[in-house]
Short mmCIF file of C-alpha atoms and ligand atoms in Angstrom, two decimals:
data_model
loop_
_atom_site.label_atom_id
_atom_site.label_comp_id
_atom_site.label_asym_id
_atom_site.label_seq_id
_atom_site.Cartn_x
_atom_site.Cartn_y
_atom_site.Cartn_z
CA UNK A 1 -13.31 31.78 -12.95
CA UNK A 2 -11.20 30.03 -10.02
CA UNK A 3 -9.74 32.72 -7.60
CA UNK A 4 -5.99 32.80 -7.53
CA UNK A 5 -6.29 34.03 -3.17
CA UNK A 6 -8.51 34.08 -0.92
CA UNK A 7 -10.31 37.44 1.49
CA UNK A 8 -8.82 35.56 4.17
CA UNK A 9 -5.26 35.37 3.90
CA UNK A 10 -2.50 32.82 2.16
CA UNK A 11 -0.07 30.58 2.94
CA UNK A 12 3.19 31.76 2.50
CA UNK A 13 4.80 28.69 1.64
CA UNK A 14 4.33 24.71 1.38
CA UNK A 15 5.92 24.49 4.80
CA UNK A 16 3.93 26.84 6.02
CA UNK A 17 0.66 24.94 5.21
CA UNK A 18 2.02 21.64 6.03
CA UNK A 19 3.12 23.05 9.60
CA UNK A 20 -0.52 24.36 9.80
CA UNK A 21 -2.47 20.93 8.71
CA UNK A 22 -0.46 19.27 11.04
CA UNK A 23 -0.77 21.50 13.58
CA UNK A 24 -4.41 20.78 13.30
CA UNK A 25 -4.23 16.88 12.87
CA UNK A 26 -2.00 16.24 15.42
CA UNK A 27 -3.77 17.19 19.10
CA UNK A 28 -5.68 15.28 21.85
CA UNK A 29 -6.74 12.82 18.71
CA UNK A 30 -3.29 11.09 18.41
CA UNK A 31 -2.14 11.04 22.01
CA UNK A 32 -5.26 11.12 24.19
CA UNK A 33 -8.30 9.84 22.15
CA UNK A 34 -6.18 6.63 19.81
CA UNK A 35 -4.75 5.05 22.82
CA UNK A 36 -7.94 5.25 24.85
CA UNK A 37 -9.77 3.88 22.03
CA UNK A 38 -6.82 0.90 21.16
CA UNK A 39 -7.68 -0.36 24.44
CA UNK A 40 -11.88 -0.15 25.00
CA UNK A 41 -11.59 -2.28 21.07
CA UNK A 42 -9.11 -4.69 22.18
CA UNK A 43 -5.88 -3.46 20.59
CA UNK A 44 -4.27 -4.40 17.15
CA UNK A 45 -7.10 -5.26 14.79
CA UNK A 46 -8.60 -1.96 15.60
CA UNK A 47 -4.97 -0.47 14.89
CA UNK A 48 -4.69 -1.71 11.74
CA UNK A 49 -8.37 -1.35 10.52
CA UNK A 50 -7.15 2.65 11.68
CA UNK A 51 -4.47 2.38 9.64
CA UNK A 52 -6.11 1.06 6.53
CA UNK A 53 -8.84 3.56 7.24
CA UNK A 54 -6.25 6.39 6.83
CA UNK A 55 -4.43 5.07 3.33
CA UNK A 56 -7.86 4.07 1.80
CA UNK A 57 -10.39 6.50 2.51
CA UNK A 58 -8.42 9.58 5.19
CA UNK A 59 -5.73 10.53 2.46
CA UNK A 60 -7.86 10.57 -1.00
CA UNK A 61 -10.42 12.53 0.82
CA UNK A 62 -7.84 15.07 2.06
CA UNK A 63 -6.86 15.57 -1.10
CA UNK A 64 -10.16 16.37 -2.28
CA UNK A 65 -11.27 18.66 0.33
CA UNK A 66 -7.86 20.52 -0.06
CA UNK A 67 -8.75 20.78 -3.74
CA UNK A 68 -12.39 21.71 -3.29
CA UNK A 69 -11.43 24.53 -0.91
CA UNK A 70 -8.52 25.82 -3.36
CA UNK A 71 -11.21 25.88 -5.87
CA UNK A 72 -13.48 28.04 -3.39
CA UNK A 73 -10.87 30.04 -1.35
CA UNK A 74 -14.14 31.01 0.81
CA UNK A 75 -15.02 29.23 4.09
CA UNK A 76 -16.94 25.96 3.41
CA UNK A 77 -20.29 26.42 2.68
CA UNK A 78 -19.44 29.27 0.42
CA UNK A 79 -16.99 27.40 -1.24
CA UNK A 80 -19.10 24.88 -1.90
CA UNK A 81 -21.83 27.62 -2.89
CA UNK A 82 -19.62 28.80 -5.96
CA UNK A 83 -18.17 25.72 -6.90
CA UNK A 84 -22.03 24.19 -7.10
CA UNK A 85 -23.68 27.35 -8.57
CA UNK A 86 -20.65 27.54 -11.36
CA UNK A 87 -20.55 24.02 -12.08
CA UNK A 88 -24.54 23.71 -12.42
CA UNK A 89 -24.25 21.35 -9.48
CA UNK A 90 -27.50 20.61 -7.06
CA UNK A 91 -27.45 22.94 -4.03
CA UNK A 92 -27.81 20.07 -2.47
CA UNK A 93 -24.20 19.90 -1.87
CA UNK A 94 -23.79 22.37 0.25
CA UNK A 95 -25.17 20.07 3.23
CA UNK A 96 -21.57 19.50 3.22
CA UNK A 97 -20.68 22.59 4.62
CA UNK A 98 -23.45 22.49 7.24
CA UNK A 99 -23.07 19.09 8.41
CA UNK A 100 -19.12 20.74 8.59
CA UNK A 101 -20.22 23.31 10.68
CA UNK A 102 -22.28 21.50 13.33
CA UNK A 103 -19.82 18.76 13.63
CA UNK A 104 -17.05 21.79 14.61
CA UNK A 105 -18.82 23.25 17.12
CA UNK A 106 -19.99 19.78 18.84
CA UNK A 107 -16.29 18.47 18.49
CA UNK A 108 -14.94 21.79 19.85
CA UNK A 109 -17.29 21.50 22.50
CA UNK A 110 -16.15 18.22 24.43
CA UNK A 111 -12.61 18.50 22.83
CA UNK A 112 -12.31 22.16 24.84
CA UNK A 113 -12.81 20.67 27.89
CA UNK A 114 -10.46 17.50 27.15
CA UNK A 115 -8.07 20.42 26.78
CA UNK A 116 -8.72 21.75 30.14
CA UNK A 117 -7.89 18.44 31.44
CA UNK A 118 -4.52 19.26 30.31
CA UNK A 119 -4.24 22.64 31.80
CA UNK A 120 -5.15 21.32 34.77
CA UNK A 121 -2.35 18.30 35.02
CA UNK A 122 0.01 21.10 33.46
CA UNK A 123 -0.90 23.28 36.01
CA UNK A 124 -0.99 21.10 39.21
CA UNK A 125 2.53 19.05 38.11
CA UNK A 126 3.85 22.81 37.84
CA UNK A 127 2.82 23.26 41.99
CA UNK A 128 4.44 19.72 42.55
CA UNK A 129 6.95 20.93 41.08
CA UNK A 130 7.43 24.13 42.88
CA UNK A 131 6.90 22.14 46.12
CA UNK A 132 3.48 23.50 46.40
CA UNK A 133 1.02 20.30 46.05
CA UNK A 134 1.48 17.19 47.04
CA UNK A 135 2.25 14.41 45.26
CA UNK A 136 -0.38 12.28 42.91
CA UNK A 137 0.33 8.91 44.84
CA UNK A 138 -3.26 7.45 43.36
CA UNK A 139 -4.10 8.88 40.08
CA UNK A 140 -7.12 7.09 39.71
CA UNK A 141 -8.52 9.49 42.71
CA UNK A 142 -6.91 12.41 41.15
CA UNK A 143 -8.36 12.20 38.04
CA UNK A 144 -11.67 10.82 39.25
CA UNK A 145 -11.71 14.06 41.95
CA UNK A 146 -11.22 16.44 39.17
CA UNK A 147 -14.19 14.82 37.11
CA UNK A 148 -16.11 14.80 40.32
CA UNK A 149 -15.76 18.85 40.56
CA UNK A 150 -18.10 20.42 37.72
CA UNK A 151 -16.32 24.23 39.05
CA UNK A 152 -12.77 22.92 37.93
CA UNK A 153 -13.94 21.19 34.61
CA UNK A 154 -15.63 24.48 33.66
CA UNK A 155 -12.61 26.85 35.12
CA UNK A 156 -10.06 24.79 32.88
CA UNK A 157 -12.50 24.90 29.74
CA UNK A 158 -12.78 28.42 29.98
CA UNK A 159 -9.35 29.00 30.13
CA UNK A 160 -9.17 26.81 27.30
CA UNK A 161 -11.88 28.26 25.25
CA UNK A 162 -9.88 31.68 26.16
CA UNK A 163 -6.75 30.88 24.42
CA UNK A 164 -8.36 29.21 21.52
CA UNK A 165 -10.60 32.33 20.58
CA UNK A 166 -7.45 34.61 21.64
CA UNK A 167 -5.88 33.30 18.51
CA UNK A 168 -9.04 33.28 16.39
CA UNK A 169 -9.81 36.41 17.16
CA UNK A 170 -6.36 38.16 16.77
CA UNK A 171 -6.46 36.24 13.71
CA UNK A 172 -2.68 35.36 14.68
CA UNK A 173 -2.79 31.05 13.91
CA UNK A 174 0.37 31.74 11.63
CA UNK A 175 2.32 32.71 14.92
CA UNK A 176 1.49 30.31 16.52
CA UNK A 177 2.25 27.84 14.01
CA UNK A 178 5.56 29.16 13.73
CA UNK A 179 6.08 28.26 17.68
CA UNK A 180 5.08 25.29 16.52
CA UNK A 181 7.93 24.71 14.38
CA UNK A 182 9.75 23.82 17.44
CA UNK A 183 7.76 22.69 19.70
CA UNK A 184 6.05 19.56 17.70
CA UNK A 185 9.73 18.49 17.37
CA UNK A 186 9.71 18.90 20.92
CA UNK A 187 6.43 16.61 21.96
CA UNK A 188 7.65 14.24 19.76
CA UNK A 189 11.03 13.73 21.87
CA UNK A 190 9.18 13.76 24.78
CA UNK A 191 6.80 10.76 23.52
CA UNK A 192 10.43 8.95 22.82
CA UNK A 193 11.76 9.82 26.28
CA UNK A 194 8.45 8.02 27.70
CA UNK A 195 9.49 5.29 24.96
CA UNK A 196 12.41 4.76 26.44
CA UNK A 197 11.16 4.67 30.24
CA UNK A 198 8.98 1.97 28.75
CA UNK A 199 11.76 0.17 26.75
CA UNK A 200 13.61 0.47 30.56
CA UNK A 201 10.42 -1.38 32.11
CA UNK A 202 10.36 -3.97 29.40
CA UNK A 203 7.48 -4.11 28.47
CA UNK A 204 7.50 -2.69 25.45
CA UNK A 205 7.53 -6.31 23.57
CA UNK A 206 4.24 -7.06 24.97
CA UNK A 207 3.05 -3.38 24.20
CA UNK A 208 3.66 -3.53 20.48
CA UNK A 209 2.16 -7.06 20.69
CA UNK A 210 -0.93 -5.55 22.03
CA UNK A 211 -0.94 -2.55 19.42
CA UNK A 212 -0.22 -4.37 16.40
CA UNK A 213 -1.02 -7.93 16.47
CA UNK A 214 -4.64 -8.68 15.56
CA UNK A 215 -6.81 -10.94 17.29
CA UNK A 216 -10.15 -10.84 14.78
CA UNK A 217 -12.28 -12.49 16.88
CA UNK A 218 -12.10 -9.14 19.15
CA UNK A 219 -13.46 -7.08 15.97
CA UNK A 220 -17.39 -6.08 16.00
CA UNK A 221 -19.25 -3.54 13.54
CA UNK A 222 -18.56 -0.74 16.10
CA UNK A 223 -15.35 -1.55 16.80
CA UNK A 224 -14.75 -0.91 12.46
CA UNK A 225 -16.95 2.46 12.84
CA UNK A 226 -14.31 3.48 16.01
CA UNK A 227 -11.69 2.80 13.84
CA UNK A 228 -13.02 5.04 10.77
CA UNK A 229 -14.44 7.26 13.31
CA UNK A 230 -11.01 7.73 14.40
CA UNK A 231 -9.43 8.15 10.88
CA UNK A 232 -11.38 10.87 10.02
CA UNK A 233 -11.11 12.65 14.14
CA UNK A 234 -7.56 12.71 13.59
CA UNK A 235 -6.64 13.81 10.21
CA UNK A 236 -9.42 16.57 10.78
CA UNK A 237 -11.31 15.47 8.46
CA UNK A 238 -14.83 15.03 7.49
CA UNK A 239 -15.67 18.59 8.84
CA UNK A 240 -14.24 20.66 5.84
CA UNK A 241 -11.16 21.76 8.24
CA UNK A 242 -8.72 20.50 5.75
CA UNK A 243 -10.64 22.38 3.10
CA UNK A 244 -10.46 26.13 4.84
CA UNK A 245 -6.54 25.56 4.68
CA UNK A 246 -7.20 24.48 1.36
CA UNK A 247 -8.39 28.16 0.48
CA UNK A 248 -5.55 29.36 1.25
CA UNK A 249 -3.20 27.44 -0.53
CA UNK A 250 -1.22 28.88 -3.13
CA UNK A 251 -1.63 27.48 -6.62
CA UNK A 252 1.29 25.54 -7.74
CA UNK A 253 1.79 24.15 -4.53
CA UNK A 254 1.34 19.66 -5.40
CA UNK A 255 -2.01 18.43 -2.79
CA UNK A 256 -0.77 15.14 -2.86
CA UNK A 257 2.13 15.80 -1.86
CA UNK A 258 1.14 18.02 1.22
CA UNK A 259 -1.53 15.63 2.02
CA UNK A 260 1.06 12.74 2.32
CA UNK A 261 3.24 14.65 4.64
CA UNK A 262 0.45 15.47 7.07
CA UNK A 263 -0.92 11.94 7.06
CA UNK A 264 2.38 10.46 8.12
CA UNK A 265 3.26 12.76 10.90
CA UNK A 266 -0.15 12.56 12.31
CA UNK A 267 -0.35 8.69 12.30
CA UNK A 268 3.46 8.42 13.53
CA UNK A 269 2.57 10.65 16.64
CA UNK A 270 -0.45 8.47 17.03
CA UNK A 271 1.90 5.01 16.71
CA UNK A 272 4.53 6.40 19.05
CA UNK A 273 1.82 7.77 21.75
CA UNK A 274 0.56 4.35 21.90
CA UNK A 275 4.14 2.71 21.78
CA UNK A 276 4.70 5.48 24.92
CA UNK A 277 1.55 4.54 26.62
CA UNK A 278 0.85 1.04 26.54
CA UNK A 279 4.30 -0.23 28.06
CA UNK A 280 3.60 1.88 31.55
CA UNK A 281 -0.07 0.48 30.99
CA UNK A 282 1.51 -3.14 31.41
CA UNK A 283 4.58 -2.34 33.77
CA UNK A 284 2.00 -1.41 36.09
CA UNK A 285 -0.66 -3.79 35.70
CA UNK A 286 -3.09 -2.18 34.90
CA UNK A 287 -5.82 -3.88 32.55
CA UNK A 288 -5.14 -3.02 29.14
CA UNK A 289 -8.90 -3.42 28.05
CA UNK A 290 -11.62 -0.97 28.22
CA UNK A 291 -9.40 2.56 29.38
CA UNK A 292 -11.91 5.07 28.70
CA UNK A 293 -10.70 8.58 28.28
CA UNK A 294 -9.16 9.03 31.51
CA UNK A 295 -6.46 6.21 30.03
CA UNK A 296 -3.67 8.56 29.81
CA UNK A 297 -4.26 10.75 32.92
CA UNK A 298 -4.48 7.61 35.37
CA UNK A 299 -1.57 5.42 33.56
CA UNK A 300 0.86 8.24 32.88
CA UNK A 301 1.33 9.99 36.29
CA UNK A 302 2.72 6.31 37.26
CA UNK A 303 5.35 6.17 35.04
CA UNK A 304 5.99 10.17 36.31
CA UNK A 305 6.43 8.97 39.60
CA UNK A 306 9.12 6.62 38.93
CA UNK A 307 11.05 8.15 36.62
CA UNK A 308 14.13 10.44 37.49
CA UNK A 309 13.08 14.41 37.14
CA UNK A 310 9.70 12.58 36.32
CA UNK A 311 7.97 15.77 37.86
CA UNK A 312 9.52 18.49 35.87
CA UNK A 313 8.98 15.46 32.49
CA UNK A 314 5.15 15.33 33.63
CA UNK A 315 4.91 19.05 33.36
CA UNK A 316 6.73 19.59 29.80
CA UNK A 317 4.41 16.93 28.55
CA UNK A 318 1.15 18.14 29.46
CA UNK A 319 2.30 21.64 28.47
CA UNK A 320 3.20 20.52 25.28
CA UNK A 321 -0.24 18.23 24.91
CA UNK A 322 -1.54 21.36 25.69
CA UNK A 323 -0.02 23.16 22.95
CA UNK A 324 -0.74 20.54 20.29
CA UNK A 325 -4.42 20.78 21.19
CA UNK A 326 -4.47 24.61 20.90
CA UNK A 327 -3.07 24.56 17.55
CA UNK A 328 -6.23 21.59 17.26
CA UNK A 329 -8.93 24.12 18.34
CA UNK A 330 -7.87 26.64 16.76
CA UNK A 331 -8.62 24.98 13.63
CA UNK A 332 -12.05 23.68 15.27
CA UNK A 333 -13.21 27.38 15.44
CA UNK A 334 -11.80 28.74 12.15
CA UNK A 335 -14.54 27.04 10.02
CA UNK A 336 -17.66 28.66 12.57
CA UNK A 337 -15.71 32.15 12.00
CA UNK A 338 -15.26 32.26 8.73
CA UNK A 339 -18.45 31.76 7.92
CA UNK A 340 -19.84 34.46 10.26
CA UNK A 341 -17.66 36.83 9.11
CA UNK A 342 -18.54 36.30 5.54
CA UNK A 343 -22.83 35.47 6.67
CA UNK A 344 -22.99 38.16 8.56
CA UNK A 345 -20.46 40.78 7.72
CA UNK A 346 -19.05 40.42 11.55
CA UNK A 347 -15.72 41.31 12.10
CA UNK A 348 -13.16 38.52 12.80
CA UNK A 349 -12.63 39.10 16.28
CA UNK A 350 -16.55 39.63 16.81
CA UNK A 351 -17.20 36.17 14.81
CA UNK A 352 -15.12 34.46 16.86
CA UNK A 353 -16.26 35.91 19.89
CA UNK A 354 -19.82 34.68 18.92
CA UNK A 355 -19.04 31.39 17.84
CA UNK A 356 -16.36 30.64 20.97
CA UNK A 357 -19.49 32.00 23.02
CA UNK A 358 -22.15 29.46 21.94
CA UNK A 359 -19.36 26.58 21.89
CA UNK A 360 -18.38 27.29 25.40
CA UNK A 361 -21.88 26.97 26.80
CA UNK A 362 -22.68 23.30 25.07
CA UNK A 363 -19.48 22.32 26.27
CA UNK A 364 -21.07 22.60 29.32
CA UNK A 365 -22.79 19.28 28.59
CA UNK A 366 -19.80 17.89 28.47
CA UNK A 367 -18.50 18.87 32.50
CA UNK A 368 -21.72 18.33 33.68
CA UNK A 369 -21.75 14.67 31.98
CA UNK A 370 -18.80 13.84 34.34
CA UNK A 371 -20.52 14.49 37.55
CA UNK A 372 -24.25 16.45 38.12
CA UNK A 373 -25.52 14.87 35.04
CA UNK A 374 -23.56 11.50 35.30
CA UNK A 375 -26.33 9.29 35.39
CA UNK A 376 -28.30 10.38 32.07
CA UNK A 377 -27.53 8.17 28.86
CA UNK A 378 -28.36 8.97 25.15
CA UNK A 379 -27.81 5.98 22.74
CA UNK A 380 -26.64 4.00 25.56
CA UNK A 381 -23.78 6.65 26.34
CA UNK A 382 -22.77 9.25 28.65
CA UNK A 383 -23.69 12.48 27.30
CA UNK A 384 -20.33 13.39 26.41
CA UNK A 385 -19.96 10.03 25.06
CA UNK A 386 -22.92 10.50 23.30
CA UNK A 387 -21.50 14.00 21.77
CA UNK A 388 -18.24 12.31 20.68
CA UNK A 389 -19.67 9.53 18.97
CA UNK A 390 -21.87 11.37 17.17
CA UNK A 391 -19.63 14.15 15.50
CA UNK A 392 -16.78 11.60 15.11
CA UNK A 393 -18.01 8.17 14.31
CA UNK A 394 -21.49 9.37 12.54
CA UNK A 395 -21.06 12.69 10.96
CA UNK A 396 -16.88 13.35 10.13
CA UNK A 397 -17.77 9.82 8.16
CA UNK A 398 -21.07 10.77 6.50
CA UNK A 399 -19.37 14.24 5.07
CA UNK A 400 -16.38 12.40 4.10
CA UNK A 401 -19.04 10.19 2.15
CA UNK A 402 -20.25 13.58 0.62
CA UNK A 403 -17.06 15.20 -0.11
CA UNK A 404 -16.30 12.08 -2.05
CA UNK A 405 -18.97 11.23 -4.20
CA UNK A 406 -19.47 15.02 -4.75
CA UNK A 407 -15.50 15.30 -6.07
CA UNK A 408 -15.72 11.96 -7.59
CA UNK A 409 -18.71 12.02 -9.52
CA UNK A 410 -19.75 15.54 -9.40
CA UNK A 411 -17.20 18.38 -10.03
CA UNK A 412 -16.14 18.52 -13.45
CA UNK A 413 -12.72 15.91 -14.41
CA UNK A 414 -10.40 19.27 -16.00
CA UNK A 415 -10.93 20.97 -12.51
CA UNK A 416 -9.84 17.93 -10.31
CA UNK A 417 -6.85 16.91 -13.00
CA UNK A 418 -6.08 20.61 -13.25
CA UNK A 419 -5.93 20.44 -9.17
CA UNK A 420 -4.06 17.46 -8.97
CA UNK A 421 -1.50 18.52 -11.77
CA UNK A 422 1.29 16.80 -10.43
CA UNK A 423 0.43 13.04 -10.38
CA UNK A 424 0.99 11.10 -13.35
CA UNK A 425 -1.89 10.08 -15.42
CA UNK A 426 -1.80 6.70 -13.46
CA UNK A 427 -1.80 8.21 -10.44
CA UNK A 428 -4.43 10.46 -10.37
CA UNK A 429 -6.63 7.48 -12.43
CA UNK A 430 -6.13 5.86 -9.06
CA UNK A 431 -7.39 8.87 -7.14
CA UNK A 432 -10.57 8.97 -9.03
CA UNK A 433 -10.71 5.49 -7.93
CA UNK A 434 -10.33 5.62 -4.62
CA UNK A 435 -12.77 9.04 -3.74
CA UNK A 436 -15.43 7.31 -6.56
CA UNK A 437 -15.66 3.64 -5.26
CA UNK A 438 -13.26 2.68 -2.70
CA UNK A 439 -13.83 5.42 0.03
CA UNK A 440 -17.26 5.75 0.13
CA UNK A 441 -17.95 1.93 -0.37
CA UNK A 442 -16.01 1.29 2.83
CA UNK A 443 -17.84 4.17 4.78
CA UNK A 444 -21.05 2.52 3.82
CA UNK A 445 -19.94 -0.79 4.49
CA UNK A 446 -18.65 0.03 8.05
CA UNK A 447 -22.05 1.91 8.58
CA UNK A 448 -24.28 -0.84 7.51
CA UNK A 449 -22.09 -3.10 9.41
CA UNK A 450 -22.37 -1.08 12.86
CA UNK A 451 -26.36 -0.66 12.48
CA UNK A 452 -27.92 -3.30 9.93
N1 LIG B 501 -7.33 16.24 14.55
C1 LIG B 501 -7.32 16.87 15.82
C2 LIG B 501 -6.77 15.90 16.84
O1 LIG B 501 -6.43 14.81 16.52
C3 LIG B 501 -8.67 17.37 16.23
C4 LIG B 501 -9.31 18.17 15.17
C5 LIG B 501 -8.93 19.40 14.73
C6 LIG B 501 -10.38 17.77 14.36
N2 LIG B 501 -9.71 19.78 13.68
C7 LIG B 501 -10.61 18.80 13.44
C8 LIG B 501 -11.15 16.64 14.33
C9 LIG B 501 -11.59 18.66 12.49
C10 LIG B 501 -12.15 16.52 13.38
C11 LIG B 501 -12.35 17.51 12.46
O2 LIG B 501 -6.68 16.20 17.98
#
């Protein structure tokens, strides 16, 4: 019999989950990981492979890990537990949940210290501000001196890790989801302000150029899996994120409908980040190919420095960056806690504790990677590098894969249709397309194409 709540808590209200889905989509993902990666692939074909990625396989497979948690309403691997063990389903399934697991706790890992990164520009463009540090006058040494010192990478990703497991732990996400009621609105007006610096440098013209028309020849089998990769990083999907909200999801409330919404404002932030970006990127000459992820933190802090009030702009922006990848991690962590609290009768603030605990330590790997350990390559990367790819580009896809073959041809046709009540027969026909055929034929095509 399907559970009308969950142990855990509900949703008051659509809005309420659609504030907190977003609130996880849109983070570092949209505004520091898509730019970085539209410029190491060569711009628009890997845009619009992104965006094709999102309509064709990211939203179906929302909507079936919403629906597959709403049918749980237990964290992942014990959703999946009841809905295999009632269905008559192989346990086999529940692989999802684990491969779920371990790709939270690697992608909170490097993702918490990203986050420190934004502390520290917050923090350091607060003393500018105050008249108390000088000005960043070369930000390539800036940002290359704070890589350079493992004690601030770690200091920041504590602090970090601090906040996100403060939340966790109180098991307060809904308040802070409220604040962000206001202050999404808010990051998104400051990504127009930056539009509009780069409308006054005019370069915009040759920035949507770059972003959005394709030049094939540029496109490779890993350039496709980045792209994918990508989808699935910033919808937070893959992972069975999507489906813990999903538990708590009241029932009438239409999936398709929610998972619309949050698709659109996470790849609109993502558009206008890299319509923000990419101007500055050209009014000051810098090369537009191969970034890396210090892309925003050496381009931006140029455009700060010219702008009027461009200090006091530089330090609402990273504050707010800051915010949108709290309400990120949070959401990274949730899945880890949850299922400690229900493994191993822990209460929430100790299973957060634990799993924030274990996190912070490999994200260790991560600082080191950027200085002591700087030299060492797995699969021909970086170790944090190596850690990113991995979760994002390998595993997010490969559970994706499993969440849709599993809905598609798996779990019984009266549960999904009674899930997806609200589209028309047509409609949800075409959903059963897409999560049977189209989604996971693409994920295997990209993946044969990046390694056969
Ligand atoms: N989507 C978030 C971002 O773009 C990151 C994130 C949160 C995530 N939860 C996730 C990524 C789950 C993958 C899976 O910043």
């Amino acid at each position: 019999m399907q559970q009308q709540t969950s142990i855990h808590g509900m949703w008051s209200s659509r809005l309420a989950f659609i504030l907190a889905a977003s609130g996880s989509a849109v983070g570092l993902g949209n505004i520091w990981r898509f730019p970085y990666l539209t410029s190491d692939n060569g711009g628009g074909a890997f845009v619009l492979i992104y965006l094709a990625c999102i309509a064709l396989v990211g939203l179906p497979i929302m909507a079936a890990e919403i629906l597959l948690g709403r049918q749980g309403r237990l964290s992942p691997i014990n959703t999946l537990r009841k809905i295999t063990s009632e269905g008559g389903h192989s346990r086999f399934w529940v692989v999802i949940g684990w491969i779920g697991l371990a790709s939270a706790v690697m992608i909170l890992s490097f993702y918490s210290v990203i986050g420190g990164w934004t502390l520290n520009y917050a923090f350091d463009y607060l003393l500018q501000l105050l008249g108390m540090a000088p000005a960043i006058t070369d930000p390539g040494a800036t940002f290359g001196a704070m890589l350079a010192s493992p004690g601030s990478l770690v200091l920041w990703h504590t602090v970090f890790m601090l906040l996100t497991v403060g939340v966790v732990a109180l098991g307060v996400e809904k308040g802070l989801e409220r604040a962000v009621t206001w202050l999404m609105p808010l990051l998104f007006l400051i990504l127009l302000g930056l539009l509009g610096y780069g409308v006054s440098t005019g370069k915009v013209g040759q920035a949507f150029e770059f972003l959005f028309v394709p030049d094939w020849s540029e496109v490779k089998g890993s350039t496709v899996l980045a792209a994918l990769g990508q989808a699935f990083f910033s919808l937070s999907l893959g992972m069975c994120g999507i489906m813990t909200y999903g538990a708590y999801l009241p029932q009438g409330i239409s999936i398709p409908r929610v998972s619309i919404t949050v698709a659109l404002t996470d790849t609109s932030v993502a558009l206008l980040a890299g319509l923000a970006i990419f101007p500055v990127v050209f009014a000051f000459g810098i090369d537009p190919a191969g970034g890396g992820p210090g892309l925003i933190f050496t381009a931006l802090p140029l455009a700060f420095n010219d702008m009027p009030f461009g200090i006091a702009y530089a330090v609402a922006f990273f504050v707010l960056l800051a915010v949108a990848a709290w309400t990120s991690s949070i959401s990274l962590l949730e899945p880890p806690t949850a299922f400690l609290v229900e493994k191993c009768k822990l209460t929430r603030g100790k299973a957060a504790m634990v799993s924030a605990v274990a996190i912070w330590a490999l994200g260790l790997v991560t600082a080191l990677s950027f200085n002591v350990w700087q030299q060492v390559r797995v699969m021909g990367r970086d170790l944090q590098g190596a850690i990113e790819y991995l979760a994002s580009d390998l595993m997010l896809p490969i559970g994706g894969l499993l969440i849709a073959v599993f809905t598609g041809w798996f779990l019984s046709r009266d549960t999904s249709r009674g899930e997806l009540s609200h589209l028309s027969d047509g409609a949800f026909a075409g959903w059963l397309w897409l999560v049977r055929v189209v989604a996971p034929a693409l994920v295997l095509l990209v993946l044969a194409r990046a390694f056969l």
